[in-house]
Amino acid sequence: MDSTVIIETNGDLIYCNEALSALTQIPLRQLRKKKNISEILQFDSPSVLSEEHLGQLTEASPYTEVSIASNTGSLATVQVCFQPVWVNDAKKILVFIKDVTLEQRLQEKYKKELRQKEEVIEKLEGTLSNLSKKNTELDRKIFEISLVLDIFKILSEFIDEDSIIEEVIKKLFSFNFCNIAIVMLRDETPNTFAFHIYKKAPTVAFEKTLVRIASDEMQYQEEFVKNGLLDIRFQPGLDEFYKKRLNLKQLRHVISGPLQTKKIERGAIHVGFESSETVPLPEDVSLFRTIAYQISITIESIKFFERSITDEMTMLFNKRYFLSRLESEFDKSKRFNQPLSFLIADVDHFKTVNDTYGHPAGDIVLKKIAEIMKASCRKYDIPARYGGEEFVVILPNTPVENAQKFAERLREKVEAEVFQINDKKLKSTISLGISTYPQQGESTEDLINFADKALYEAKNSGRNKSIVYSASLSKSKTKRS
Ligand code: GH3
Ligand code: MG
Ligand code: MG
């Protein structure tokens, strides 16, 4: 219900109804004690309530918005209309007050809810875009972790430099990390670098070409290794080098990963995309350089290990490694019930070679015999230098007949060899003793001892021979006894 107030033209209150009390929350009694309407209604412009204005009113004024005092002190907004009436020729004013606060409150409530909804939507949109960003980051992390894990697997499984590098490149290609890889390695030829160029190919893992470059053409490369990522179109020297010398005409962005550690400096691997606009990300550069560093560390430890098990002069395995392998191969043969053969070879009258041609000539003969032995072995045979001019070979899963055939082949090859020492040619022979598990020997010591006795027999019965140990030799001496 609207509030109704009757006032004199000077604003003095004559009457007000209960609705006004409800609107203002001022008890009716108190309201009726108020003298003038200006104590209840507060216009921005006081002239609205002035006697002049109200006295001149001849008809109802339009509704206008105005603040109204309340018991709580807050001001509500109402709409007010002044209507002149004449009572016994005296002009009175009827004031109609419409409560718009409810409507306004509803509107405000609605606006607030709308604002809240907008905020929720805004937050949701933020969360969504954050989620999609996180998703992209997660995809990248999964990519990096999978690639690094696969590469670590390669590094732990493969035990030679070439296989490690090629397997890693295959992996990089399969992850579409690049479609070109250039492996730059110091060559055996002095002052030369070998560039192994790998191109991703549709049917095979890669196509490979080799280009040898003299090191005085390499100044661009060194700079490159330091920088990590280069757009080679803007490196005039490098651009020409890649186009003309390496025949890579459409390569643009190249990441370089040095193959070096604090102790070794092998070269570098460069990767990129040929015939593609793909620009590597900064993360790609650091990821690749980490991979290259891991490859370098692995190669370094492989090289150290290889050196620790190799006889430097003959490049066969050394005695320490041979003894440990003999133990493990012996155990394996026992476990899998397989034959294991073993042979010792000793160069005949080697002292005479030294005495006649000199010690360096003797060395050349030993190296050549070692070469022959290595070339005659299968992948899983273990040839080693036992000491001085004595060699041994472990022949896993080999019965005695095959071991003897192998020994004879070796003996014949050495016999046939013409050793070239400067301008002189000389001939040499070897004698061999063979023992086999399980026919002979309960232990590795037995195998060595019996092969040695057989060797002694070969020497005693004329040299340039191979003899298989038999029980009849049990009483005979060993070569070194
Ligand atoms: P046999 O037929 O009985 O085996 O006669 P041999 O002269 O080979 O036997 P011996 O064991 O008396 O001589 C081995 C010689 O091998 C003695 C040693 O100086 C030589 N020798 C050992 N190691 C090396 C080496 O690394 N280089 C060279 N040049 N000679 C070596
Ligand atoms: Mg000898
Ligand atoms: Mg000897």
mmCIF file of C-alpha atoms and ligand atoms in Angstrom, residues 346-350 389 459, ligand 2:
data_model
loop_
_atom_site.group_PDB
_atom_site.id
_atom_site.type_symbol
_atom_site.label_atom_id
_atom_site.label_comp_id
_atom_site.label_asym_id
_atom_site.label_seq_id
_atom_site.Cartn_x
_atom_site.Cartn_y
_atom_site.Cartn_z
ATOM 1 C CA ASP A 346 102.564 -69.537 -28.111
ATOM 2 C CA VAL A 347 104.789 -68.154 -30.857
ATOM 3 C CA ASP A 348 107.514 -70.613 -31.865
ATOM 4 C CA HIS A 349 111.142 -69.587 -31.374
ATOM 5 C CA PHE A 350 110.062 -66.046 -30.802
ATOM 6 C CA GLU A 389 104.076 -63.927 -26.899
ATOM 7 C CA LYS A 459 106.280 -77.707 -28.519
HETATM 8 MG MG MG B 2 107.385 -68.929 -27.613
#
